[in-house]
């Protein structure tokens, strides 16, 4: 079955830039979506279609794609950004994004 | 704004059928351009997408769960539901419902992510 691979954890100091990657063979042809989940809360969509930001999401959140890797970048990280982040995308058989990555725990030092 | 609320038993016995309902408020489930999904999260683990339904009734399921999953919609009640049969302890999880933005036109489909989520409901499978 298709898999999206994320690093288990990323650590960054406040004010620095955090980059969370997600790798998958189908990513060159499929869009990626990113969700933020804080403890005890439902996920929140922070990026869709690789690099689009929903309304209400701070500008410090951005997304990019290059080959088989997509990246969520958080510029000027704040303490409130500490959370789990999940990428999601489609496999090569269709376009519906149904596969989630394993998640990355972002720790703000 | 649109809100989603999951409801259903918090405890299900092994081999039985898990049944959950998601009630949509602040908007119509029959509005085009949206798909209605179920997602679950095992304790301390990541997210697993279960399936979705359009208001028209068309569905799409996670291949690994397809044989046990049924998602239905009741437009008169503005609700959609999940049934997962033959449950085991491995189905113990927090279950979320969510609204996804997307549509199909001219043979192509376009998706914009799941922008509204319920708070989640914990289901434990145990005798």
mmCIF file with all atom_site columns, C-alpha atoms in Angstrom:
data_model
loop_
_atom_site.group_PDB
_atom_site.id
_atom_site.type_symbol
_atom_site.label_atom_id
_atom_site.label_alt_id
_atom_site.label_comp_id
_atom_site.label_asym_id
_atom_site.label_entity_id
_atom_site.label_seq_id
_atom_site.pdbx_PDB_ins_code
_atom_site.Cartn_x
_atom_site.Cartn_y
_atom_site.Cartn_z
_atom_site.occupancy
_atom_site.B_iso_or_equiv
_atom_site.pdbx_formal_charge
_atom_site.auth_seq_id
_atom_site.auth_comp_id
_atom_site.auth_asym_id
_atom_site.auth_atom_id
_atom_site.pdbx_PDB_model_num
ATOM 1   C CA . UNK A 1 1   ? 0.000   0.000  0.000   1.00 0.00 ? 1   UNK A CA 1
ATOM 2   C CA . UNK A 1 2   ? 1.063   3.586  -0.607  1.00 0.00 ? 2   UNK A CA 1
ATOM 3   C CA . UNK A 1 3   ? 2.968   5.403  2.121   1.00 0.00 ? 3   UNK A CA 1
ATOM 4   C CA . UNK A 1 4   ? 3.896   8.973  2.890   1.00 0.00 ? 4   UNK A CA 1
ATOM 5   C CA . UNK A 1 5   ? 7.018   9.316  5.006   1.00 0.00 ? 5   UNK A CA 1
ATOM 6   C CA . UNK A 1 6   ? 7.535   12.076 7.554   1.00 0.00 ? 6   UNK A CA 1
ATOM 7   C CA . UNK A 1 7   ? 10.276  12.521 10.161  1.00 0.00 ? 7   UNK A CA 1
ATOM 8   C CA . UNK A 1 8   ? 8.935   11.609 13.609  1.00 0.00 ? 8   UNK A CA 1
ATOM 9   C CA . UNK A 1 9   ? 10.134  14.821 15.158  1.00 0.00 ? 9   UNK A CA 1
ATOM 10  C CA . UNK A 1 10  ? 11.498  18.264 14.405  1.00 0.00 ? 10  UNK A CA 1
ATOM 11  C CA . UNK A 1 11  ? 12.784  20.716 16.986  1.00 0.00 ? 11  UNK A CA 1
ATOM 12  C CA . UNK A 1 12  ? 13.316  24.429 16.579  1.00 0.00 ? 12  UNK A CA 1
ATOM 13  C CA . UNK A 1 13  ? 13.835  27.485 18.769  1.00 0.00 ? 13  UNK A CA 1
ATOM 14  C CA . UNK A 1 14  ? 11.294  30.289 18.821  1.00 0.00 ? 14  UNK A CA 1
ATOM 15  C CA . UNK A 1 15  ? 11.732  32.694 15.931  1.00 0.00 ? 15  UNK A CA 1
ATOM 16  C CA . UNK A 1 16  ? 13.564  30.174 13.788  1.00 0.00 ? 16  UNK A CA 1
ATOM 17  C CA . UNK A 1 17  ? 12.279  28.379 10.700  1.00 0.00 ? 17  UNK A CA 1
ATOM 18  C CA . UNK A 1 18  ? 10.885  24.866 10.915  1.00 0.00 ? 18  UNK A CA 1
ATOM 19  C CA . UNK A 1 19  ? 10.755  22.628 7.880   1.00 0.00 ? 19  UNK A CA 1
ATOM 20  C CA . UNK A 1 20  ? 8.742   19.413 7.920   1.00 0.00 ? 20  UNK A CA 1
ATOM 21  C CA . UNK A 1 21  ? 9.087   17.083 4.966   1.00 0.00 ? 21  UNK A CA 1
ATOM 22  C CA . UNK A 1 22  ? 6.818   14.442 3.508   1.00 0.00 ? 22  UNK A CA 1
ATOM 23  C CA . UNK A 1 23  ? 8.023   11.980 0.893   1.00 0.00 ? 23  UNK A CA 1
ATOM 24  C CA . UNK A 1 24  ? 6.063   9.762  -1.452  1.00 0.00 ? 24  UNK A CA 1
ATOM 25  C CA . UNK A 1 25  ? 6.496   8.304  -4.910  1.00 0.00 ? 25  UNK A CA 1
ATOM 26  C CA . UNK A 1 26  ? 3.278   9.823  -6.260  1.00 0.00 ? 26  UNK A CA 1
ATOM 27  C CA . UNK A 1 27  ? 3.908   13.340 -4.987  1.00 0.00 ? 27  UNK A CA 1
ATOM 28  C CA . UNK A 1 28  ? 5.292   14.644 -8.291  1.00 0.00 ? 28  UNK A CA 1
ATOM 29  C CA . UNK A 1 29  ? 1.797   14.196 -9.728  1.00 0.00 ? 29  UNK A CA 1
ATOM 30  C CA . UNK A 1 30  ? -0.428  14.613 -6.679  1.00 0.00 ? 30  UNK A CA 1
ATOM 31  C CA . UNK A 1 31  ? -1.245  17.556 -4.476  1.00 0.00 ? 31  UNK A CA 1
ATOM 32  C CA . UNK A 1 32  ? -0.407  17.504 -0.784  1.00 0.00 ? 32  UNK A CA 1
ATOM 33  C CA . UNK A 1 33  ? -2.359  18.812 2.173   1.00 0.00 ? 33  UNK A CA 1
ATOM 34  C CA . UNK A 1 34  ? -1.081  19.621 5.652   1.00 0.00 ? 34  UNK A CA 1
ATOM 35  C CA . UNK A 1 35  ? -2.916  19.411 8.977   1.00 0.00 ? 35  UNK A CA 1
ATOM 36  C CA . UNK A 1 36  ? -1.904  20.697 12.394  1.00 0.00 ? 36  UNK A CA 1
ATOM 37  C CA . UNK A 1 37  ? -3.120  18.828 15.474  1.00 0.00 ? 37  UNK A CA 1
ATOM 38  C CA . UNK A 1 38  ? -2.634  20.040 19.012  1.00 0.00 ? 38  UNK A CA 1
ATOM 39  C CA . UNK A 1 39  ? -3.107  17.660 21.972  1.00 0.00 ? 39  UNK A CA 1
ATOM 40  C CA . UNK A 1 40  ? -6.722  16.778 22.593  1.00 0.00 ? 40  UNK A CA 1
ATOM 41  C CA . UNK A 1 41  ? -7.933  18.734 19.581  1.00 0.00 ? 41  UNK A CA 1
ATOM 42  C CA . UNK A 1 42  ? -9.139  17.931 16.108  1.00 0.00 ? 42  UNK A CA 1
ATOM 43  C CA . UNK A 1 43  ? -6.785  18.545 13.196  1.00 0.00 ? 43  UNK A CA 1
ATOM 44  C CA . UNK A 1 44  ? -6.782  21.894 11.408  1.00 0.00 ? 44  UNK A CA 1
ATOM 45  C CA . UNK A 1 45  ? -6.040  22.330 7.699   1.00 0.00 ? 45  UNK A CA 1
ATOM 46  C CA . UNK A 1 46  ? -3.048  24.650 7.296   1.00 0.00 ? 46  UNK A CA 1
ATOM 47  C CA . UNK A 1 47  ? -2.041  24.073 3.661   1.00 0.00 ? 47  UNK A CA 1
ATOM 48  C CA . UNK A 1 48  ? -3.930  22.660 0.676   1.00 0.00 ? 48  UNK A CA 1
ATOM 49  C CA . UNK A 1 49  ? -2.890  21.892 -2.892  1.00 0.00 ? 49  UNK A CA 1
ATOM 50  C CA . UNK A 1 50  ? 0.807   21.971 -1.955  1.00 0.00 ? 50  UNK A CA 1
ATOM 51  C CA . UNK A 1 51  ? 1.077   25.660 -1.184  1.00 0.00 ? 51  UNK A CA 1
ATOM 52  C CA . UNK A 1 52  ? -2.324  27.298 -0.721  1.00 0.00 ? 52  UNK A CA 1
ATOM 53  C CA . UNK A 1 53  ? -3.165  28.660 2.693   1.00 0.00 ? 53  UNK A CA 1
ATOM 54  C CA . UNK A 1 54  ? -6.768  28.607 3.984   1.00 0.00 ? 54  UNK A CA 1
ATOM 55  C CA . UNK A 1 55  ? -8.195  31.820 5.305   1.00 0.00 ? 55  UNK A CA 1
ATOM 56  C CA . UNK A 1 56  ? -7.293  32.415 8.917   1.00 0.00 ? 56  UNK A CA 1
ATOM 57  C CA . UNK A 1 57  ? -4.003  30.533 8.749   1.00 0.00 ? 57  UNK A CA 1
ATOM 58  C CA . UNK A 1 58  ? -1.028  32.785 9.569   1.00 0.00 ? 58  UNK A CA 1
ATOM 59  C CA . UNK A 1 59  ? 1.284   33.766 6.723   1.00 0.00 ? 59  UNK A CA 1
ATOM 60  C CA . UNK A 1 60  ? 4.208   32.110 8.485   1.00 0.00 ? 60  UNK A CA 1
ATOM 61  C CA . UNK A 1 61  ? 2.837   28.778 7.279   1.00 0.00 ? 61  UNK A CA 1
ATOM 62  C CA . UNK A 1 62  ? 3.830   27.916 3.714   1.00 0.00 ? 62  UNK A CA 1
ATOM 63  C CA . UNK A 1 63  ? 4.130   24.827 1.571   1.00 0.00 ? 63  UNK A CA 1
ATOM 64  C CA . UNK A 1 64  ? 6.258   23.772 -1.356  1.00 0.00 ? 64  UNK A CA 1
ATOM 65  C CA . UNK A 1 65  ? 6.811   20.770 -3.572  1.00 0.00 ? 65  UNK A CA 1
ATOM 66  C CA . UNK A 1 66  ? 9.877   19.378 -5.285  1.00 0.00 ? 66  UNK A CA 1
ATOM 67  C CA . UNK A 1 67  ? 9.897   15.979 -6.898  1.00 0.00 ? 67  UNK A CA 1
ATOM 68  C CA . UNK A 1 68  ? 8.888   13.259 -4.479  1.00 0.00 ? 68  UNK A CA 1
ATOM 69  C CA . UNK A 1 69  ? 9.031   15.568 -1.440  1.00 0.00 ? 69  UNK A CA 1
ATOM 70  C CA . UNK A 1 70  ? 6.689   18.232 -0.175  1.00 0.00 ? 70  UNK A CA 1
ATOM 71  C CA . UNK A 1 71  ? 7.667   20.592 2.621   1.00 0.00 ? 71  UNK A CA 1
ATOM 72  C CA . UNK A 1 72  ? 5.723   22.517 5.217   1.00 0.00 ? 72  UNK A CA 1
ATOM 73  C CA . UNK A 1 73  ? 7.673   25.574 6.306   1.00 0.00 ? 73  UNK A CA 1
ATOM 74  C CA . UNK A 1 74  ? 6.870   27.574 9.406   1.00 0.00 ? 74  UNK A CA 1
ATOM 75  C CA . UNK A 1 75  ? 8.775   30.846 9.489   1.00 0.00 ? 75  UNK A CA 1
ATOM 76  C CA . UNK A 1 76  ? 9.319   32.646 12.755  1.00 0.00 ? 76  UNK A CA 1
ATOM 77  C CA . UNK A 1 77  ? 8.056   29.714 14.804  1.00 0.00 ? 77  UNK A CA 1
ATOM 78  C CA . UNK A 1 78  ? 6.014   30.577 17.867  1.00 0.00 ? 78  UNK A CA 1
ATOM 79  C CA . UNK A 1 79  ? 5.378   28.499 20.958  1.00 0.00 ? 79  UNK A CA 1
ATOM 80  C CA . UNK A 1 80  ? 1.779   28.012 19.861  1.00 0.00 ? 80  UNK A CA 1
ATOM 81  C CA . UNK A 1 81  ? 2.973   26.184 16.754  1.00 0.00 ? 81  UNK A CA 1
ATOM 82  C CA . UNK A 1 82  ? 4.072   23.201 18.834  1.00 0.00 ? 82  UNK A CA 1
ATOM 83  C CA . UNK A 1 83  ? 1.877   20.397 17.548  1.00 0.00 ? 83  UNK A CA 1
ATOM 84  C CA . UNK A 1 84  ? 1.734   17.283 15.417  1.00 0.00 ? 84  UNK A CA 1
ATOM 85  C CA . UNK A 1 85  ? 1.694   17.896 11.682  1.00 0.00 ? 85  UNK A CA 1
ATOM 86  C CA . UNK A 1 86  ? 0.330   15.444 9.123   1.00 0.00 ? 86  UNK A CA 1
ATOM 87  C CA . UNK A 1 87  ? 0.662   15.464 5.367   1.00 0.00 ? 87  UNK A CA 1
ATOM 88  C CA . UNK A 1 88  ? -1.992  13.887 3.184   1.00 0.00 ? 88  UNK A CA 1
ATOM 89  C CA . UNK A 1 89  ? -2.085  13.042 -0.479  1.00 0.00 ? 89  UNK A CA 1
ATOM 90  C CA . UNK A 1 90  ? -3.377  10.636 -3.094  1.00 0.00 ? 90  UNK A CA 1
ATOM 91  C CA . UNK A 1 91  ? -1.753  7.510  -4.408  1.00 0.00 ? 91  UNK A CA 1
ATOM 92  C CA . UNK A 1 92  ? -0.998  7.000  -8.078  1.00 0.00 ? 92  UNK A CA 1
ATOM 93  C CA . UNK A 1 93  ? -4.363  5.362  -8.824  1.00 0.00 ? 93  UNK A CA 1
ATOM 94  C CA . UNK A 1 94  ? -6.491  8.464  -8.386  1.00 0.00 ? 94  UNK A CA 1
ATOM 95  C CA . UNK A 1 95  ? -6.649  12.047 -7.270  1.00 0.00 ? 95  UNK A CA 1
ATOM 96  C CA . UNK A 1 96  ? -8.532  11.844 -3.984  1.00 0.00 ? 96  UNK A CA 1
ATOM 97  C CA . UNK A 1 97  ? -6.135  12.556 -1.108  1.00 0.00 ? 97  UNK A CA 1
ATOM 98  C CA . UNK A 1 98  ? -6.779  9.697  1.278   1.00 0.00 ? 98  UNK A CA 1
ATOM 99  C CA . UNK A 1 99  ? -3.355  8.687  2.563   1.00 0.00 ? 99  UNK A CA 1
ATOM 100 C CA . UNK A 1 100 ? -1.907  10.341 5.651   1.00 0.00 ? 100 UNK A CA 1
ATOM 101 C CA . UNK A 1 101 ? 1.732   10.496 6.576   1.00 0.00 ? 101 UNK A CA 1
ATOM 102 C CA . UNK A 1 102 ? 2.749   9.180  9.972   1.00 0.00 ? 102 UNK A CA 1
ATOM 103 C CA . UNK A 1 103 ? 2.955   12.642 11.471  1.00 0.00 ? 103 UNK A CA 1
ATOM 104 C CA . UNK A 1 104 ? 5.742   14.875 12.748  1.00 0.00 ? 104 UNK A CA 1
ATOM 105 C CA . UNK A 1 105 ? 5.932   16.220 16.271  1.00 0.00 ? 105 UNK A CA 1
ATOM 106 C CA . UNK A 1 106 ? 7.142   19.824 16.174  1.00 0.00 ? 106 UNK A CA 1
ATOM 107 C CA . UNK A 1 107 ? 8.792   20.847 19.418  1.00 0.00 ? 107 UNK A CA 1
ATOM 108 C CA . UNK A 1 108 ? 9.480   24.502 20.103  1.00 0.00 ? 108 UNK A CA 1
ATOM 109 C CA . UNK A 1 109 ? 12.494  24.579 22.387  1.00 0.00 ? 109 UNK A CA 1
ATOM 110 C CA . UNK B 2 1   ? -20.415 28.735 10.377  1.00 0.00 ? 1   UNK B CA 1
ATOM 111 C CA . UNK B 2 2   ? -20.643 25.016 9.719   1.00 0.00 ? 2   UNK B CA 1
ATOM 112 C CA . UNK B 2 3   ? -20.115 22.759 12.714  1.00 0.00 ? 3   UNK B CA 1
ATOM 113 C CA . UNK B 2 4   ? -19.928 19.000 12.944  1.00 0.00 ? 4   UNK B CA 1
ATOM 114 C CA . UNK B 2 5   ? -20.762 16.826 15.948  1.00 0.00 ? 5   UNK B CA 1
ATOM 115 C CA . UNK B 2 6   ? -20.137 13.106 16.294  1.00 0.00 ? 6   UNK B CA 1
ATOM 116 C CA . UNK B 2 7   ? -22.424 10.922 18.385  1.00 0.00 ? 7   UNK B CA 1
ATOM 117 C CA . UNK B 2 8   ? -22.750 7.256  19.197  1.00 0.00 ? 8   UNK B CA 1
ATOM 118 C CA . UNK B 2 9   ? -21.843 4.584  21.731  1.00 0.00 ? 9   UNK B CA 1
ATOM 119 C CA . UNK B 2 10  ? -18.489 4.948  23.404  1.00 0.00 ? 10  UNK B CA 1
ATOM 120 C CA . UNK B 2 11  ? -18.206 1.214  24.051  1.00 0.00 ? 11  UNK B CA 1
ATOM 121 C CA . UNK B 2 12  ? -18.735 -1.559 21.527  1.00 0.00 ? 12  UNK B CA 1
ATOM 122 C CA . UNK B 2 13  ? -18.300 -5.292 22.052  1.00 0.00 ? 13  UNK B CA 1
ATOM 123 C CA . UNK B 2 14  ? -15.936 -7.295 19.853  1.00 0.00 ? 14  UNK B CA 1
ATOM 124 C CA . UNK B 2 15  ? -17.528 -8.714 16.687  1.00 0.00 ? 15  UNK B CA 1
ATOM 125 C CA . UNK B 2 16  ? -20.355 -6.186 16.849  1.00 0.00 ? 16  UNK B CA 1
ATOM 126 C CA . UNK B 2 17  ? -20.960 -3.199 14.575  1.00 0.00 ? 17  UNK B CA 1
ATOM 127 C CA . UNK B 2 18  ? -19.725 0.254  15.482  1.00 0.00 ? 18  UNK B CA 1
ATOM 128 C CA . UNK B 2 19  ? -22.246 2.941  14.542  1.00 0.00 ? 19  UNK B CA 1
ATOM 129 C CA . UNK B 2 20  ? -21.591 6.678  14.640  1.00 0.00 ? 20  UNK B CA 1
ATOM 130 C CA . UNK B 2 21  ? -23.495 9.685  13.370  1.00 0.00 ? 21  UNK B CA 1
ATOM 131 C CA . UNK B 2 22  ? -22.204 13.111 12.416  1.00 0.00 ? 22  UNK B CA 1
ATOM 132 C CA . UNK B 2 23  ? -24.694 15.970 12.623  1.00 0.00 ? 23  UNK B CA 1
ATOM 133 C CA . UNK B 2 24  ? -24.031 18.996 10.450  1.00 0.00 ? 24  UNK B CA 1
ATOM 134 C CA . UNK B 2 25  ? -25.223 22.378 11.692  1.00 0.00 ? 25  UNK B CA 1
ATOM 135 C CA . UNK B 2 26  ? -24.921 25.842 10.198  1.00 0.00 ? 26  UNK B CA 1
ATOM 136 C CA . UNK B 2 27  ? -25.108 24.563 6.653   1.00 0.00 ? 27  UNK B CA 1
ATOM 137 C CA . UNK B 2 28  ? -26.726 21.982 4.427   1.00 0.00 ? 28  UNK B CA 1
ATOM 138 C CA . UNK B 2 29  ? -25.180 18.601 3.831   1.00 0.00 ? 29  UNK B CA 1
ATOM 139 C CA . UNK B 2 30  ? -26.812 18.737 0.396   1.00 0.00 ? 30  UNK B CA 1
ATOM 140 C CA . UNK B 2 31  ? -24.711 21.665 -0.730  1.00 0.00 ? 31  UNK B CA 1
ATOM 141 C CA . UNK B 2 32  ? -22.604 20.756 -3.706  1.00 0.00 ? 32  UNK B CA 1
ATOM 142 C CA . UNK B 2 33  ? -18.863 21.020 -3.551  1.00 0.00 ? 33  UNK B CA 1
ATOM 143 C CA . UNK B 2 34  ? -18.378 19.117 -0.339  1.00 0.00 ? 34  UNK B CA 1
ATOM 144 C CA . UNK B 2 35  ? -17.590 15.554 0.632   1.00 0.00 ? 35  UNK B CA 1
ATOM 145 C CA . UNK B 2 36  ? -18.218 14.220 4.098   1.00 0.00 ? 36  UNK B CA 1
ATOM 146 C CA . UNK B 2 37  ? -15.521 12.069 5.635   1.00 0.00 ? 37  UNK B CA 1
ATOM 147 C CA . UNK B 2 38  ? -14.760 9.851  8.594   1.00 0.00 ? 38  UNK B CA 1
ATOM 148 C CA . UNK B 2 39  ? -11.232 9.709  9.971   1.00 0.00 ? 39  UNK B CA 1
ATOM 149 C CA . UNK B 2 40  ? -9.929  7.853  13.013  1.00 0.00 ? 40  UNK B CA 1
ATOM 150 C CA . UNK B 2 41  ? -6.918  8.055  15.270  1.00 0.00 ? 41  UNK B CA 1
ATOM 151 C CA . UNK B 2 42  ? -5.713  5.111  17.309  1.00 0.00 ? 42  UNK B CA 1
ATOM 152 C CA . UNK B 2 43  ? -4.476  5.972  20.806  1.00 0.00 ? 43  UNK B CA 1
ATOM 153 C CA . UNK B 2 44  ? -1.190  7.829  20.542  1.00 0.00 ? 44  UNK B CA 1
ATOM 154 C CA . UNK B 2 45  ? -1.007  7.230  16.800  1.00 0.00 ? 45  UNK B CA 1
ATOM 155 C CA . UNK B 2 46  ? -1.526  9.036  13.531  1.00 0.00 ? 46  UNK B CA 1
ATOM 156 C CA . UNK B 2 47  ? -4.590  9.748  11.417  1.00 0.00 ? 47  UNK B CA 1
ATOM 157 C CA . UNK B 2 48  ? -6.302  7.131  9.276   1.00 0.00 ? 48  UNK B CA 1
ATOM 158 C CA . UNK B 2 49  ? -8.884  8.136  6.682   1.00 0.00 ? 49  UNK B CA 1
ATOM 159 C CA . UNK B 2 50  ? -11.865 5.758  6.660   1.00 0.00 ? 50  UNK B CA 1
ATOM 160 C CA . UNK B 2 51  ? -14.058 6.981  3.823   1.00 0.00 ? 51  UNK B CA 1
ATOM 161 C CA . UNK B 2 52  ? -16.285 9.704  2.439   1.00 0.00 ? 52  UNK B CA 1
ATOM 162 C CA . UNK B 2 53  ? -19.730 10.255 0.996   1.00 0.00 ? 53  UNK B CA 1
ATOM 163 C CA . UNK B 2 54  ? -21.182 12.926 -1.247  1.00 0.00 ? 54  UNK B CA 1
ATOM 164 C CA . UNK B 2 55  ? -24.715 14.156 -0.595  1.00 0.00 ? 55  UNK B CA 1
ATOM 165 C CA . UNK B 2 56  ? -25.694 12.272 -3.740  1.00 0.00 ? 56  UNK B CA 1
ATOM 166 C CA . UNK B 2 57  ? -24.761 9.058  -1.961  1.00 0.00 ? 57  UNK B CA 1
ATOM 167 C CA . UNK B 2 58  ? -21.596 8.187  -3.826  1.00 0.00 ? 58  UNK B CA 1
ATOM 168 C CA . UNK B 2 59  ? -18.910 6.792  -1.563  1.00 0.00 ? 59  UNK B CA 1
ATOM 169 C CA . UNK B 2 60  ? -15.204 6.041  -1.492  1.00 0.00 ? 60  UNK B CA 1
ATOM 170 C CA . UNK B 2 61  ? -13.577 3.889  1.173   1.00 0.00 ? 61  UNK B CA 1
ATOM 171 C CA . UNK B 2 62  ? -10.093 3.166  2.436   1.00 0.00 ? 62  UNK B CA 1
ATOM 172 C CA . UNK B 2 63  ? -9.160  -0.075 0.657   1.00 0.00 ? 63  UNK B CA 1
ATOM 173 C CA . UNK B 2 64  ? -7.925  -1.610 3.914   1.00 0.00 ? 64  UNK B CA 1
ATOM 174 C CA . UNK B 2 65  ? -11.321 -1.103 5.593   1.00 0.00 ? 65  UNK B CA 1
ATOM 175 C CA . UNK B 2 66  ? -13.621 -1.335 2.605   1.00 0.00 ? 66  UNK B CA 1
ATOM 176 C CA . UNK B 2 67  ? -14.997 -4.778 3.407   1.00 0.00 ? 67  UNK B CA 1
ATOM 177 C CA . UNK B 2 68  ? -16.246 -3.623 6.823   1.00 0.00 ? 68  UNK B CA 1
ATOM 178 C CA . UNK B 2 69  ? -17.270 0.005  6.242   1.00 0.00 ? 69  UNK B CA 1
ATOM 179 C CA . UNK B 2 70  ? -20.548 1.568  5.211   1.00 0.00 ? 70  UNK B CA 1
ATOM 180 C CA . UNK B 2 71  ? -21.082 5.333  5.121   1.00 0.00 ? 71  UNK B CA 1
ATOM 181 C CA . UNK B 2 72  ? -24.565 6.686  4.486   1.00 0.00 ? 72  UNK B CA 1
ATOM 182 C CA . UNK B 2 73  ? -26.229 10.083 4.382   1.00 0.00 ? 73  UNK B CA 1
ATOM 183 C CA . UNK B 2 74  ? -29.604 11.302 5.620   1.00 0.00 ? 74  UNK B CA 1
ATOM 184 C CA . UNK B 2 75  ? -30.193 14.667 4.002   1.00 0.00 ? 75  UNK B CA 1
ATOM 185 C CA . UNK B 2 76  ? -33.508 15.148 5.828   1.00 0.00 ? 76  UNK B CA 1
ATOM 186 C CA . UNK B 2 77  ? -31.676 15.102 9.150   1.00 0.00 ? 77  UNK B CA 1
ATOM 187 C CA . UNK B 2 78  ? -28.526 16.779 7.835   1.00 0.00 ? 78  UNK B CA 1
ATOM 188 C CA . UNK B 2 79  ? -26.491 13.825 9.051   1.00 0.00 ? 79  UNK B CA 1
ATOM 189 C CA . UNK B 2 80  ? -24.118 11.233 7.751   1.00 0.00 ? 80  UNK B CA 1
ATOM 190 C CA . UNK B 2 81  ? -23.239 7.980  9.442   1.00 0.00 ? 81  UNK B CA 1
ATOM 191 C CA . UNK B 2 82  ? -20.510 5.384  9.781   1.00 0.00 ? 82  UNK B CA 1
ATOM 192 C CA . UNK B 2 83  ? -20.953 1.684  10.317  1.00 0.00 ? 83  UNK B CA 1
ATOM 193 C CA . UNK B 2 84  ? -17.917 -0.525 10.903  1.00 0.00 ? 84  UNK B CA 1
ATOM 194 C CA . UNK B 2 85  ? -18.671 -4.199 11.221  1.00 0.00 ? 85  UNK B CA 1
ATOM 195 C CA . UNK B 2 86  ? -16.916 -7.063 12.994  1.00 0.00 ? 86  UNK B CA 1
ATOM 196 C CA . UNK B 2 87  ? -14.930 -4.763 15.237  1.00 0.00 ? 87  UNK B CA 1
ATOM 197 C CA . UNK B 2 88  ? -11.933 -5.828 17.287  1.00 0.00 ? 88  UNK B CA 1
ATOM 198 C CA . UNK B 2 89  ? -9.762  -4.099 19.847  1.00 0.00 ? 89  UNK B CA 1
ATOM 199 C CA . UNK B 2 90  ? -7.765  -2.725 16.910  1.00 0.00 ? 90  UNK B CA 1
ATOM 200 C CA . UNK B 2 91  ? -10.746 -0.506 16.076  1.00 0.00 ? 91  UNK B CA 1
ATOM 201 C CA . UNK B 2 92  ? -10.450 1.327  19.388  1.00 0.00 ? 92  UNK B CA 1
ATOM 202 C CA . UNK B 2 93  ? -9.806  4.934  18.407  1.00 0.00 ? 93  UNK B CA 1
ATOM 203 C CA . UNK B 2 94  ? -11.004 8.507  18.368  1.00 0.00 ? 94  UNK B CA 1
ATOM 204 C CA . UNK B 2 95  ? -13.347 8.881  15.427  1.00 0.00 ? 95  UNK B CA 1
ATOM 205 C CA . UNK B 2 96  ? -13.670 12.231 13.658  1.00 0.00 ? 96  UNK B CA 1
ATOM 206 C CA . UNK B 2 97  ? -16.095 13.410 11.044  1.00 0.00 ? 97  UNK B CA 1
ATOM 207 C CA . UNK B 2 98  ? -14.990 16.166 8.693   1.00 0.00 ? 98  UNK B CA 1
ATOM 208 C CA . UNK B 2 99  ? -16.144 18.242 5.751   1.00 0.00 ? 99  UNK B CA 1
ATOM 209 C CA . UNK B 2 100 ? -13.952 18.205 2.700   1.00 0.00 ? 100 UNK B CA 1
ATOM 210 C CA . UNK B 2 101 ? -14.093 20.696 -0.118  1.00 0.00 ? 101 UNK B CA 1
ATOM 211 C CA . UNK B 2 102 ? -14.073 19.186 -3.565  1.00 0.00 ? 102 UNK B CA 1
ATOM 212 C CA . UNK B 2 103 ? -15.992 18.580 -6.735  1.00 0.00 ? 103 UNK B CA 1
ATOM 213 C CA . UNK B 2 104 ? -15.786 16.746 -10.025 1.00 0.00 ? 104 UNK B CA 1
ATOM 214 C CA . UNK B 2 105 ? -16.394 18.335 -13.410 1.00 0.00 ? 105 UNK B CA 1
ATOM 215 C CA . UNK B 2 106 ? -15.750 17.257 -16.936 1.00 0.00 ? 106 UNK B CA 1
ATOM 216 C CA . UNK B 2 107 ? -14.156 14.021 -15.854 1.00 0.00 ? 107 UNK B CA 1
ATOM 217 C CA . UNK B 2 108 ? -11.691 15.672 -13.487 1.00 0.00 ? 108 UNK B CA 1
ATOM 218 C CA . UNK B 2 109 ? -11.916 16.092 -9.737  1.00 0.00 ? 109 UNK B CA 1
ATOM 219 C CA . UNK B 2 110 ? -10.586 18.906 -7.586  1.00 0.00 ? 110 UNK B CA 1
ATOM 220 C CA . UNK B 2 111 ? -9.950  18.778 -3.869  1.00 0.00 ? 111 UNK B CA 1
ATOM 221 C CA . UNK B 2 112 ? -9.181  21.522 -1.377  1.00 0.00 ? 112 UNK B CA 1
ATOM 222 C CA . UNK B 2 113 ? -8.731  19.648 1.886   1.00 0.00 ? 113 UNK B CA 1
ATOM 223 C CA . UNK B 2 114 ? -10.879 18.992 4.952   1.00 0.00 ? 114 UNK B CA 1
ATOM 224 C CA . UNK B 2 115 ? -11.653 22.368 6.415   1.00 0.00 ? 115 UNK B CA 1
ATOM 225 C CA . UNK B 2 116 ? -14.185 21.629 9.150   1.00 0.00 ? 116 UNK B CA 1
ATOM 226 C CA . UNK B 2 117 ? -13.828 18.843 11.716  1.00 0.00 ? 117 UNK B CA 1
ATOM 227 C CA . UNK B 2 118 ? -15.892 17.545 14.563  1.00 0.00 ? 118 UNK B CA 1
ATOM 228 C CA . UNK B 2 119 ? -14.360 17.382 18.013  1.00 0.00 ? 119 UNK B CA 1
ATOM 229 C CA . UNK B 2 120 ? -13.994 13.616 17.818  1.00 0.00 ? 120 UNK B CA 1
ATOM 230 C CA . UNK B 2 121 ? -15.555 10.810 19.813  1.00 0.00 ? 121 UNK B CA 1
ATOM 231 C CA . UNK B 2 122 ? -13.727 7.998  21.563  1.00 0.00 ? 122 UNK B CA 1
ATOM 232 C CA . UNK B 2 123 ? -14.853 4.473  20.803  1.00 0.00 ? 123 UNK B CA 1
ATOM 233 C CA . UNK B 2 124 ? -13.515 1.569  22.808  1.00 0.00 ? 124 UNK B CA 1
ATOM 234 C CA . UNK B 2 125 ? -13.957 -2.012 21.672  1.00 0.00 ? 125 UNK B CA 1
ATOM 235 C CA . UNK B 2 126 ? -14.059 -4.281 24.684  1.00 0.00 ? 126 UNK B CA 1
ATOM 236 C CA . UNK B 2 127 ? -16.179 -7.004 26.173  1.00 0.00 ? 127 UNK B CA 1
#
